[in-house]
Coordinates of C-alpha atoms and ligand atoms in Angstrom, one line a residue:
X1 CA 0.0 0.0 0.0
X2 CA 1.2 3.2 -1.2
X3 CA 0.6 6.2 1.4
X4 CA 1.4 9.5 1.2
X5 CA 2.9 11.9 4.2
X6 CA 1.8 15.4 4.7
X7 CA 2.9 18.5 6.7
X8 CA 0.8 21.4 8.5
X9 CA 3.5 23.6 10.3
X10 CA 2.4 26.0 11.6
X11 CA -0.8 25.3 12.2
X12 CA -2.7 29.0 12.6
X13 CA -5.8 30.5 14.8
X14 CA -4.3 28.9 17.5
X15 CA -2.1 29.9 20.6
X16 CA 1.7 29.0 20.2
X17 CA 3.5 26.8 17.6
X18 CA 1.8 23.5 16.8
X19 CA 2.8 20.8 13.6
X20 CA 1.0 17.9 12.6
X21 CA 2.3 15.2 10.0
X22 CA -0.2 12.9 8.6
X23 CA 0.2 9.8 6.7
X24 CA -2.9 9.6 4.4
X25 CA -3.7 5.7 2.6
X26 CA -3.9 5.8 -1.0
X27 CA -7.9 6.7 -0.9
X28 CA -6.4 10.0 0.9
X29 CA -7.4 8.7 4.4
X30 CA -5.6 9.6 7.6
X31 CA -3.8 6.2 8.7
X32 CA -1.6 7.7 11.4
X33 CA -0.6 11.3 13.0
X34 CA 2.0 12.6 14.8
X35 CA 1.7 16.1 16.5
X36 CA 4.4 18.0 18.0
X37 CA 4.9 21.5 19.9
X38 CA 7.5 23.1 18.1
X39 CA 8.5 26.0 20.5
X40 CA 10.4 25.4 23.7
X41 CA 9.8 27.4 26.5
X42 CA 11.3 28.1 30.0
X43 CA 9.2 29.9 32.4
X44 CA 9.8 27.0 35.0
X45 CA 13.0 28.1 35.3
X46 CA 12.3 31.9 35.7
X47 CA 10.4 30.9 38.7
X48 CA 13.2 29.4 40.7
X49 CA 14.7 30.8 43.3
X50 CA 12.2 33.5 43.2
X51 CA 9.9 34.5 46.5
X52 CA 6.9 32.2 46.6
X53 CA 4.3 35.1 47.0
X54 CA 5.7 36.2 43.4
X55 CA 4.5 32.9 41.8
X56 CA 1.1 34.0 40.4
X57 CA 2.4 37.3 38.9
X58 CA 5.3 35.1 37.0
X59 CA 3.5 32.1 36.1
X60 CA 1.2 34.2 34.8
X61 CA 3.3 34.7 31.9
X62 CA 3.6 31.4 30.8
X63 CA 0.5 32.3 28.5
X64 CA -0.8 35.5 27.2
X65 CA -4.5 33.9 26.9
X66 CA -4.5 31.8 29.5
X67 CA -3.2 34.5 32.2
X68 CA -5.7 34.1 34.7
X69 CA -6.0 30.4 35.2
X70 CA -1.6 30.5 35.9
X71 CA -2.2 33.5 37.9
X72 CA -4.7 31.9 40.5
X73 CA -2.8 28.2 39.7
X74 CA 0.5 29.5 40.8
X75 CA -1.0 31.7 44.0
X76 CA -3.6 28.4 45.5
X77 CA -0.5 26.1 45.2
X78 CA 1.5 28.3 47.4
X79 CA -1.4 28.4 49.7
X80 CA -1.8 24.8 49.4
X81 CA 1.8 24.6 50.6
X82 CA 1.6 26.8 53.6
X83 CA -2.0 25.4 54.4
X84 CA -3.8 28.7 53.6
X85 CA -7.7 28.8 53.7
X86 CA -9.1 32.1 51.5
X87 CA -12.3 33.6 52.4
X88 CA -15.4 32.6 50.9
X89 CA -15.6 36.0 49.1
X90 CA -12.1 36.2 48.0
X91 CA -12.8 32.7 46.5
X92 CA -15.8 34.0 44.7
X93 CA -14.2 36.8 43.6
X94 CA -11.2 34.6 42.0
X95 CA -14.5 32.4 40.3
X96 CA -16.1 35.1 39.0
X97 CA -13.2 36.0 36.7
X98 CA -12.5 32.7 36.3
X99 CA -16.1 31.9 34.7
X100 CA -15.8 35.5 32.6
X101 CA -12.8 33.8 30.9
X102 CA -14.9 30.3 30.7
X103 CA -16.9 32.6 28.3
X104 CA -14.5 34.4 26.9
X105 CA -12.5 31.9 26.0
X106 CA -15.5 29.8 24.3
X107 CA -16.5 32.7 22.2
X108 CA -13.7 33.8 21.4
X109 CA -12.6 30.4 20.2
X110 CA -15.3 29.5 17.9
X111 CA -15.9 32.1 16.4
X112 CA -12.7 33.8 15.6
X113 CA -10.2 31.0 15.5
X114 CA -12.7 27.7 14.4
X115 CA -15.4 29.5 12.4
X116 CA -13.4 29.5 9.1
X117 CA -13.8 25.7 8.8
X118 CA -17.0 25.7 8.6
X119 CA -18.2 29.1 7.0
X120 CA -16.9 29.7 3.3
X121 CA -16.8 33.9 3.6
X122 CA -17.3 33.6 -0.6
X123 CA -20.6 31.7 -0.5
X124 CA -21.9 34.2 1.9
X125 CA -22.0 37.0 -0.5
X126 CA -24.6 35.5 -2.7
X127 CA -26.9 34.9 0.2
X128 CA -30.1 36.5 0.2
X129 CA -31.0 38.7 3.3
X130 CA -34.7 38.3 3.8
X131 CA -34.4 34.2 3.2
X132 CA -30.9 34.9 5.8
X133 CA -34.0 35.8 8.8
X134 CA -35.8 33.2 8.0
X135 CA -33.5 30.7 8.2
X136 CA -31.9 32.0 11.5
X137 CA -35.8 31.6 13.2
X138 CA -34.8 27.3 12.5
X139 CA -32.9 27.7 15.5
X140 CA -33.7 30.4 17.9
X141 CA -37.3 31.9 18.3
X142 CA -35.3 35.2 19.1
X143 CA -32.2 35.1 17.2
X144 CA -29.8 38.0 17.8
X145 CA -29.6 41.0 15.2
X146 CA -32.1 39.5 12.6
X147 CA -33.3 41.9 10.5
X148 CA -32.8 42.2 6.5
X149 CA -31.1 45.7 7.4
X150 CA -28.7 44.3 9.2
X151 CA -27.8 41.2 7.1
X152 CA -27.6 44.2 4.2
X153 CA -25.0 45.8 6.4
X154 CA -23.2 42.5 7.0
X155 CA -23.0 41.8 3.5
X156 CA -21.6 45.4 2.2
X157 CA -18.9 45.1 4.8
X158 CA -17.9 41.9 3.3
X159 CA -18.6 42.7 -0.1
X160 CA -15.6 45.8 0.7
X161 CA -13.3 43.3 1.9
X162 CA -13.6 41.1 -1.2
X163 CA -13.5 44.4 -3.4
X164 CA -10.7 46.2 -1.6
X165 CA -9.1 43.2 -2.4
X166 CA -7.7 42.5 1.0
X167 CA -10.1 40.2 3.0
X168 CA -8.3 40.6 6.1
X169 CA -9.2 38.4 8.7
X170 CA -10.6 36.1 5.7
X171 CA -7.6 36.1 3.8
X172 CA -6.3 32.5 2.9
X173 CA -8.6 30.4 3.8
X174 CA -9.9 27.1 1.9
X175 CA -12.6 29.1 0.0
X176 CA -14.6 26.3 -2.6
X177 CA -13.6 23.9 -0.3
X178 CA -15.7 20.4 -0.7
X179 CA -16.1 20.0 3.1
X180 CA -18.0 23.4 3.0
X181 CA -21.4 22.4 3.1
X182 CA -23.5 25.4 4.7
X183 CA -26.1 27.4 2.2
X184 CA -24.9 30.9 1.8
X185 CA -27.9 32.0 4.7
X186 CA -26.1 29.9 6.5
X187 CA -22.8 31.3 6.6
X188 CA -24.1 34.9 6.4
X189 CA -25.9 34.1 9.8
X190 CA -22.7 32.8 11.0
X191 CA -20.2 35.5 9.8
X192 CA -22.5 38.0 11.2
X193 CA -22.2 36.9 14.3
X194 CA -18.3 36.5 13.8
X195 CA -18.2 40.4 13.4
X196 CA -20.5 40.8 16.7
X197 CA -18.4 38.6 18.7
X198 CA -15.4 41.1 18.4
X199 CA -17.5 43.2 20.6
X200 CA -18.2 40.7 23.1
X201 CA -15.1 40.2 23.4
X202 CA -13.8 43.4 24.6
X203 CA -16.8 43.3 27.3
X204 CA -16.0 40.6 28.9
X205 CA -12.5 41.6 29.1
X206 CA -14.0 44.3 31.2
X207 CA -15.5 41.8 33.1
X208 CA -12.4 40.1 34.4
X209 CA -10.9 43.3 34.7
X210 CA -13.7 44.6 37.3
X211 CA -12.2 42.3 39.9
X212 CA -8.6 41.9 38.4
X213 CA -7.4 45.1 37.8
X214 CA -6.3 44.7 34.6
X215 CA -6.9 42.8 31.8
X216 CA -4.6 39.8 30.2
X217 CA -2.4 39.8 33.3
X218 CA -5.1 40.3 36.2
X219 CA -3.2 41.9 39.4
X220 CA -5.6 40.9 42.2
X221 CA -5.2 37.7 43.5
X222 CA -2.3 37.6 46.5
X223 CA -1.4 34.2 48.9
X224 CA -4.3 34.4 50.9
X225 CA -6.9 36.0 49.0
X226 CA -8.1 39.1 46.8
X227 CA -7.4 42.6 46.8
X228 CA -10.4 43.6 45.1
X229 CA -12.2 44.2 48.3
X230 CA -13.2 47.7 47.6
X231 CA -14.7 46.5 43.6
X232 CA -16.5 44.1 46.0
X233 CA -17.8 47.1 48.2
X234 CA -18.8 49.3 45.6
X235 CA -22.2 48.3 44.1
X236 CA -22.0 50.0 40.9
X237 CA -18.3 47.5 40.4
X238 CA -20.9 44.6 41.1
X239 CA -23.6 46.0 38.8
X240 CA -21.2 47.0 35.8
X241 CA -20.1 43.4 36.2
X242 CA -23.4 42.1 35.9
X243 CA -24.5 44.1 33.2
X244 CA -22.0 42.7 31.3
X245 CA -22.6 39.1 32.1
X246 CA -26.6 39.3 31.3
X247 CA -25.1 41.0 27.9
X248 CA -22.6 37.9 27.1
X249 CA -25.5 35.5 28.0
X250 CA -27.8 37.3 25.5
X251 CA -25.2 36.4 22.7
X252 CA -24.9 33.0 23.9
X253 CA -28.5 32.0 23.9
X254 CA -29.4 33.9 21.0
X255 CA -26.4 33.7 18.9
X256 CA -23.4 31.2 20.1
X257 CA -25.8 28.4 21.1
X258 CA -28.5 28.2 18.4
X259 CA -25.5 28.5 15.7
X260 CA -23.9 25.6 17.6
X261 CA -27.6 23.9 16.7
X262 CA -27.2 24.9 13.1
X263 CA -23.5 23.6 12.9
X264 CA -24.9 20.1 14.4
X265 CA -27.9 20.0 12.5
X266 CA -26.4 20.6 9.1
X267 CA -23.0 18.3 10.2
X268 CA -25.5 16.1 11.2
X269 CA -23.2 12.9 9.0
X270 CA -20.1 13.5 10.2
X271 CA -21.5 13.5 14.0
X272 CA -22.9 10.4 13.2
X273 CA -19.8 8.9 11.8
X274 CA -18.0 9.9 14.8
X275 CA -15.5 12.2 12.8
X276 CA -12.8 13.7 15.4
X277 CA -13.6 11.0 18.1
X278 CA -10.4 10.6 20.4
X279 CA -10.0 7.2 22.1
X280 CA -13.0 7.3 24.7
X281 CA -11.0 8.5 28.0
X282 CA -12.0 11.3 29.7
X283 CA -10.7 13.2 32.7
X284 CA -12.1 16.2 34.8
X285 CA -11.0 17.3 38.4
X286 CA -14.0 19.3 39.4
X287 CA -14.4 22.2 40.9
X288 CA -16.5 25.6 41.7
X289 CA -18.2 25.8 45.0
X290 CA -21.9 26.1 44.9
X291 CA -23.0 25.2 47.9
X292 CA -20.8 22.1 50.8
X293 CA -21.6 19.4 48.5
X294 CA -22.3 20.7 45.5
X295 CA -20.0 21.8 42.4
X296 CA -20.3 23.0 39.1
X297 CA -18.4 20.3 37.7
X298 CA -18.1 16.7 39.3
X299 CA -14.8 15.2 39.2
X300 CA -14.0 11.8 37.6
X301 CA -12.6 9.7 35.1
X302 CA -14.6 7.9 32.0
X303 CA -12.5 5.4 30.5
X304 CA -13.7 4.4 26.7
X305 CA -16.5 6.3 26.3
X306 CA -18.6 3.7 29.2
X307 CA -20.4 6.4 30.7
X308 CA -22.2 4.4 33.1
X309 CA -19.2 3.4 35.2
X310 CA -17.0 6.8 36.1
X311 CA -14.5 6.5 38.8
X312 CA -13.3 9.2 41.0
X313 CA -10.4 11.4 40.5
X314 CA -7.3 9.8 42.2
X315 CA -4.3 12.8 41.5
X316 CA -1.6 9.5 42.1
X317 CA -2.1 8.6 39.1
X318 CA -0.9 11.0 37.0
X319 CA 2.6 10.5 35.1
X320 CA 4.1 12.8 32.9
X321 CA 6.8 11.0 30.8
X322 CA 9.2 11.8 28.3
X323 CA 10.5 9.1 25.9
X324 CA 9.5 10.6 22.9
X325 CA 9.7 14.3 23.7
X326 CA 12.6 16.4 23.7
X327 CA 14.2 16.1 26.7
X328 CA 17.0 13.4 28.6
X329 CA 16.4 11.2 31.1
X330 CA 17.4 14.3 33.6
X331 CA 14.4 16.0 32.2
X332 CA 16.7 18.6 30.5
X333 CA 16.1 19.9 27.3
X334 CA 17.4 17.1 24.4
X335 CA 16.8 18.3 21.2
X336 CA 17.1 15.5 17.9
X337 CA 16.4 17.8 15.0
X338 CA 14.2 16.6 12.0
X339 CA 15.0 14.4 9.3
X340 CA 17.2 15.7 6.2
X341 CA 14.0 16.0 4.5
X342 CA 12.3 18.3 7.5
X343 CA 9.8 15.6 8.3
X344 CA 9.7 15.2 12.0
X345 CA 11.9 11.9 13.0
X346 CA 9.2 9.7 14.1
X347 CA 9.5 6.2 12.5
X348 CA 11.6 4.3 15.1
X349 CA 9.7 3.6 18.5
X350 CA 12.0 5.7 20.3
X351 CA 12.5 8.5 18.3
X352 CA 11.6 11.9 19.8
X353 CA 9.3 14.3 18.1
X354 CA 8.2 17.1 20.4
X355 CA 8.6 19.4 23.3
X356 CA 5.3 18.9 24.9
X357 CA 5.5 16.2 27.9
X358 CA 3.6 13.1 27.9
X359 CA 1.1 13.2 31.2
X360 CA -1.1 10.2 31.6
X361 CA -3.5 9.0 33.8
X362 CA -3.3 5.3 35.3
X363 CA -0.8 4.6 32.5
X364 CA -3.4 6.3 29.6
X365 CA -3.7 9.1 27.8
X366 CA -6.6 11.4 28.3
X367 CA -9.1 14.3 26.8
X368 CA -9.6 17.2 28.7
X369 CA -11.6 20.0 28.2
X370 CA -15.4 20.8 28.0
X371 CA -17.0 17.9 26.4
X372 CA -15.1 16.1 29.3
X373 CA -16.6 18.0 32.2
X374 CA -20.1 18.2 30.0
X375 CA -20.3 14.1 29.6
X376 CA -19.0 13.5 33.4
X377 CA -20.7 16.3 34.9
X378 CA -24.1 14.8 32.8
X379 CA -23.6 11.0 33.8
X380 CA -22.9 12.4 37.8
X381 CA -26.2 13.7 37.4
X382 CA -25.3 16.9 37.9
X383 CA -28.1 19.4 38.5
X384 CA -26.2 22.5 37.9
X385 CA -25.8 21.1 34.2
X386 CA -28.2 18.3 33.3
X387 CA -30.9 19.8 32.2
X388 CA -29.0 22.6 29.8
X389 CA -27.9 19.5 28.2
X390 CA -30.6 17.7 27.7
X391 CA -32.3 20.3 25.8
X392 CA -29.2 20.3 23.3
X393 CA -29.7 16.6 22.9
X394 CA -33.6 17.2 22.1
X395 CA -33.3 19.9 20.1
X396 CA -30.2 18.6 17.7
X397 CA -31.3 14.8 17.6
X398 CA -27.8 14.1 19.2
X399 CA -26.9 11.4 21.8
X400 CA -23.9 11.7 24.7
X401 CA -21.5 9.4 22.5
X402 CA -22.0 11.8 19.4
X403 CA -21.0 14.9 21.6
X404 CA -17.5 13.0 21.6
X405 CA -16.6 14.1 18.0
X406 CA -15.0 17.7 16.4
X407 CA -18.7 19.2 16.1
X408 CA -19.9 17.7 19.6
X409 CA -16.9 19.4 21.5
X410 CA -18.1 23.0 20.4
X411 CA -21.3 22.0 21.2
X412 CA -20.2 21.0 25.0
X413 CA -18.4 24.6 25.0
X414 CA -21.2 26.1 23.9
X415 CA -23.7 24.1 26.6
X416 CA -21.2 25.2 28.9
X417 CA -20.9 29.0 28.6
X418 CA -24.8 28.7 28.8
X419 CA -24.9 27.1 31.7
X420 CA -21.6 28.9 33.3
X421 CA -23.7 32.5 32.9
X422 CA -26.7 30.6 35.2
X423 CA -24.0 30.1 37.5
X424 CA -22.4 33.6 37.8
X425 CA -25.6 34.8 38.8
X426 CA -26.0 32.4 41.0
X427 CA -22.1 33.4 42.4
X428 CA -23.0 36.9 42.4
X429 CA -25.8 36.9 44.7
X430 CA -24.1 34.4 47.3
X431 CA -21.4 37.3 47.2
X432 CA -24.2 40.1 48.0
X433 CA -25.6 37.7 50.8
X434 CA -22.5 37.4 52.5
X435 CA -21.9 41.3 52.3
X436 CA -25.2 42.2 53.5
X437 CA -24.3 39.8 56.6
X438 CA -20.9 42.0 57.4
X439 CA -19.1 39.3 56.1
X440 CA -16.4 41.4 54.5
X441 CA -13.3 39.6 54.7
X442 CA -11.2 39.1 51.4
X443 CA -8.0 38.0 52.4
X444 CA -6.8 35.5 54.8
X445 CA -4.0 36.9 57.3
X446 CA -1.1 35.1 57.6
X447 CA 3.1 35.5 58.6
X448 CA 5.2 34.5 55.9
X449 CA 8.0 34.8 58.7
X450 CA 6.6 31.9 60.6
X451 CA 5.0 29.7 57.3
X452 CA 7.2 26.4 56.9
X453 CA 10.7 26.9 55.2
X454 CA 10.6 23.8 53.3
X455 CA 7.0 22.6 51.9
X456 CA 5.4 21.3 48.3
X457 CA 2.1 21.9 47.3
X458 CA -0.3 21.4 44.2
X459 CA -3.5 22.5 42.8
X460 CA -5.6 20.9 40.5
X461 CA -8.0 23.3 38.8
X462 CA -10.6 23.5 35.6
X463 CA -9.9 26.3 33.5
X464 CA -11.6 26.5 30.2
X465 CA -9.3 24.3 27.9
X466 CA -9.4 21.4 30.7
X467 CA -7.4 20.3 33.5
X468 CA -4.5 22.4 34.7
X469 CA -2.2 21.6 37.4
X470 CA 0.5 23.9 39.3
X471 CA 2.9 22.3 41.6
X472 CA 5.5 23.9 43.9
X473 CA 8.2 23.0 45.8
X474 CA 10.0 25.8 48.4
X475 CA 13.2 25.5 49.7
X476 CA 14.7 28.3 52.7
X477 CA 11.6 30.2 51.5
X478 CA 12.3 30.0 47.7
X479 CA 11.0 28.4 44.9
X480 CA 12.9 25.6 44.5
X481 CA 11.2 24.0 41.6
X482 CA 8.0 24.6 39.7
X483 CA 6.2 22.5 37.0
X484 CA 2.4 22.5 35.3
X485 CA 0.8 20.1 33.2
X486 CA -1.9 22.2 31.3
X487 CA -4.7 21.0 29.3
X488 CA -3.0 20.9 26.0
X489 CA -0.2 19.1 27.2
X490 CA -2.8 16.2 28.1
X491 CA -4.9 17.0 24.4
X492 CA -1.6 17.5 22.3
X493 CA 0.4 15.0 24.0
X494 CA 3.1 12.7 22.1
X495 CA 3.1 9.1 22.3
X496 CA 5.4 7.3 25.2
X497 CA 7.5 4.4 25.5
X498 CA 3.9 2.1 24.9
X499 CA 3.2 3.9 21.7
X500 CA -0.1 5.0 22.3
X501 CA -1.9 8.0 20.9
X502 CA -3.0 11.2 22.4
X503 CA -7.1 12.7 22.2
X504 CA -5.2 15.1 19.1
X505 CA -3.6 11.8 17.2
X506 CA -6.8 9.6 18.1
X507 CA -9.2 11.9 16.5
X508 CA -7.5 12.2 12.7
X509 CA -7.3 8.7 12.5
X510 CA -9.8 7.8 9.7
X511 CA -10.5 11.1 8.7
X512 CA -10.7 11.4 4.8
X513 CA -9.3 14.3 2.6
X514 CA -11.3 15.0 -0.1
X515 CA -8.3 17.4 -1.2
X516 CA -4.8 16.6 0.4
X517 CA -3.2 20.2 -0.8
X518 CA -6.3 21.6 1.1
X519 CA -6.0 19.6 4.3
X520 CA -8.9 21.5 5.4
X521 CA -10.3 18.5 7.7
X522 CA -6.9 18.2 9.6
X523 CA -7.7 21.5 10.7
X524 CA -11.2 21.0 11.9
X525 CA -10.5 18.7 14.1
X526 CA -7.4 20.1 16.0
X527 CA -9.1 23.4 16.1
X528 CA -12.1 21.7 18.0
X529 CA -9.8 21.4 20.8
X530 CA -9.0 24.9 20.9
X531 CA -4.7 24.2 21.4
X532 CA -2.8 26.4 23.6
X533 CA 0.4 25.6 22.7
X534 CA 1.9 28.4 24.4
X535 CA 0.3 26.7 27.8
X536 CA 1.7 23.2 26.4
X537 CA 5.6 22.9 26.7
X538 CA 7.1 22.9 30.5
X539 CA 10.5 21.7 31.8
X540 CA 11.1 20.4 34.9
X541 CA 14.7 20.7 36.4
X542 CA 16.3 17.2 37.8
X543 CA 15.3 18.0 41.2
X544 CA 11.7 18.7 39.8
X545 CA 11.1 15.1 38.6
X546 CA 9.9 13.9 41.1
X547 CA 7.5 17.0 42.0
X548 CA 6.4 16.1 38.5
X549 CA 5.1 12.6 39.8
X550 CA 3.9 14.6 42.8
X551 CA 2.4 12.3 45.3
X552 CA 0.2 12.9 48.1
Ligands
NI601 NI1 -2.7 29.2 27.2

């Protein structure tokens, strides 16, 4: 059999430097993939020897999308090592900009970095407006900004674009693409909402910024707490931040979530073939107080998509490994270089092919992510969640096992941000309940004088690509060493010493091309994951390894 090899790098509308080499069968199907992180980075080692109350502000760094979840990461494993407990505000404070970016994130996500996949910007210019309203009533009884006017307005903008000759954001895409398959309605409704989602996502930046200061690198969580006591204090702070929040979940039900519907309605084939499904394994931590014994999601493991039997999270059972990524077996950087031809050296068992680690769970490789805290969260019963996905299922003919495919993950970030908004309200008023009581207190005192000298801790946290986890270890009270495993490092893993695929490599097995210069679908289906590369690649020192196998 003849097969045929070929080469995204980089991949784009993505965070950080990402390369995938596929081997396609002579009826252009995928037969194997290989996916590497191609940029090394070295925050880890920034960190060390640094004072641990600096941790968040550094580690913050590591990504310039993902600021806040290394912000509070870095800050609650310190606390975890000097056995800290915050306040209950100052932890609802550090949720409520944590569930902004949930939302952020999602929006921002599918529509600006995924959307070109789907939507062919060319077809859109022959749609007609009035038949454009109609359609968009399919899936919303209320659908945002639907009126001929405004599709008219939509469609000069882009009509400038194509005639200026310089499409901008739309500029090299696939456009004519076979695996386009939306009318031009379809993808007018969809590009409209493309353009309003640049506004939404300066609000919510606002949002985050309310309680953090600033906005990417938030300034207001410290070892024991917040400082945004006086945002907290000052009721117009809390309504401005409301406002915004009923605003973002007006796009989201009117916009995000019934194009989601349209997306799984008209991919309705590919769902059903199970295009983009990883290998079945599923992992989610949990997390986000509601009340003692409940959370917004449940923690747990599914292993091959049984979701009838889910076991608890056990945090000994993560590895992280290196055999085939770029480092020694002193965990220091080891870098092989490519083929002569540029191809990534991957043939031999052994050879290395990225810089992202391999973490696994029980000896297996994992997804992470929203559809994993959706289909766990769902089969825990979950009343926080079950019923917003439920209606999904009804209303797109879709079962659990065809959320786990490239269309079902948006539609799990989509349930999500829907369901996240329900909670923010819910967060917000526990906040003004507490206040009204004279419970005030945002930050928890403690002497860093007296805290332990010598001490690890860990946190294990959600954050909206998946699991992240910050570990610490302090020394004469300095960072001694410092290591995170972060949700794309489990998604965009590389094989280990046992061979096995990662959730990125799983889900392009089997995928067909219908136009290999055009790898169109490759892109899908990594883009569904939403890769932060840039969150991906972490050393540990030698001294760090075994914080890296971090055991309780
Ligand atoms: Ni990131």
């Amino acid at each position: 059999m003849k097969t045929k090899k070929i080469v995204i790098d980089p991949i784009t509308r993505i965070e950080g430097h990402l390369r995938a080499e596929v081997e396609l069968d002579e009826n252009n199907i995928v037969k194997d993939a290989f996916v590497s992180g191609q940029l090394f980075r070295g925050i880890e080692i920034i960190l060390k020897n640094r004072d641990p109350r600096d941790a968040g502000l550094l580690a913050g760094r590591i990504c310039g999308v993902c600021t806040n979840s290394h912000f509070r990461g870095a800050v609650s494993a310190v606390e975890d090592a000097y056995h800290i407990q915050i306040p209950k505000n100052a932890e609802i404070i550090r949720d409520l900009m944590a569930m902004a970016l949930f939302i952020q994130d999602h929006v921002v996500h599918f529509y600006h970095l995924h959307l070109l996949d789907f939507v062919d910007v060319t077809s859109a210019l022959g749609a007609d407006a009035k038949l454009t309203t109609k359609e968009a009533h399919k899936y919303c009884s209320k659908p945002f900004r639907n009126s001929h006017s405004h599709y008219e307005t939509v469609l000069q903008k882009l009509s400038n674009f194509v005639n200026a000759g310089k499409l901008g954001p739309f500029s090299n895409g696939y456009w004519g693409h076979d695996n386009y398959i939306l009318t031009p309605e379809q993808n007018l409704i969809l590009l409209s909402h493309y353009l309003e989602a640049l506004k939404f996502q300066t609000n919510i930046s606002k949002a985050i910024a309310i309680f953090g200061g600033k906005i990417p690198h938030p300034q207001s969580i410290v070892v024991g707490g917040v400082t945004s006591v006086a945002d907290m204090l000052n009721p117009q702070r809390l309504n401005d931040y409301m406002f915004i929040i009923k605003e973002a979940k007006d796009f989201i039900d009117r916009a995000y979530l019934p194009d989601m519907k349209l997306l799984a309605i008209a991919y309705k084939d590919e769902i059903k073939a199970g295009l983009g499904r990883a290998n079945g394994n599923f992992l989610c931590v949990g997390g986000y107080k509601f009340d003692s014994d409940q959370r917004l999601f449940c923690n747990g493991v599914i292993y091959e998509h049984n979701f009838t039997q889910i076991e608890e999270f056990d945090e000994n059972k993560i590895t992280e490994e290196v055999d085939r990524a770029w480092y020694n077996e002193k965990d220091e950087p080891f870098y092989t270089d490519l083929n002569d031809d540029g191809s990534l050296k991957t043939a031999k068992n052994d050879d290395k092919y990225s810089w992202i680690k391999a973490p696994r769970y029980d000896g297996k490789t994992m997804e992470t992510g929203p559809l994993a805290r959706v289909l766990i969260s769902y089969s825990k019963d979950n009343k926080l969640i079950k019923s917003f996905v439920d209606d999904f299922l009804n209303d797109t003919d879709m079962t659990l096992l065809d959320l786990s495919t490239t269309i079902g993950r948006n539609c799990a970030r989509a349930i999500e941000s829907e369901y996240i908004c329900e909670y923010i309200f819910k967060l917000i008023s526990r906040l003004i309940q507490n206040i009204k009581y004279y419970d005030t207190d945002t930050w928890a005192k403690y002497d860093f004088n007296s805290c332990e000298q010598n001490t690890k801790g860990r946190v294990f946290l959600e954050v909206p690509r998946g699991v992240l986890s910050h570990f610490v270890g302090i020394k004469d009270a300095k960072i001694e060493n410092f290591s995170v495993i972060a949700p794309t490092t489990w998604n965009a893993t590389p094989r280990n010493f046992d061979g096995k695929r990662g959730a990125y490599e799983e889900a392009l097995i089997g995928i067909k091309l219908s136009d290999p210069q055009k790898p169109l679908e490759v892109l899908k289906v990594l883009h569904s994951f939403d890769p932060c590369l840039a969150c991906a690649v972490h050393i540990i020192d030698s001294k760090g390894k075994d914080l890296g196998r971090y055991k309780v």
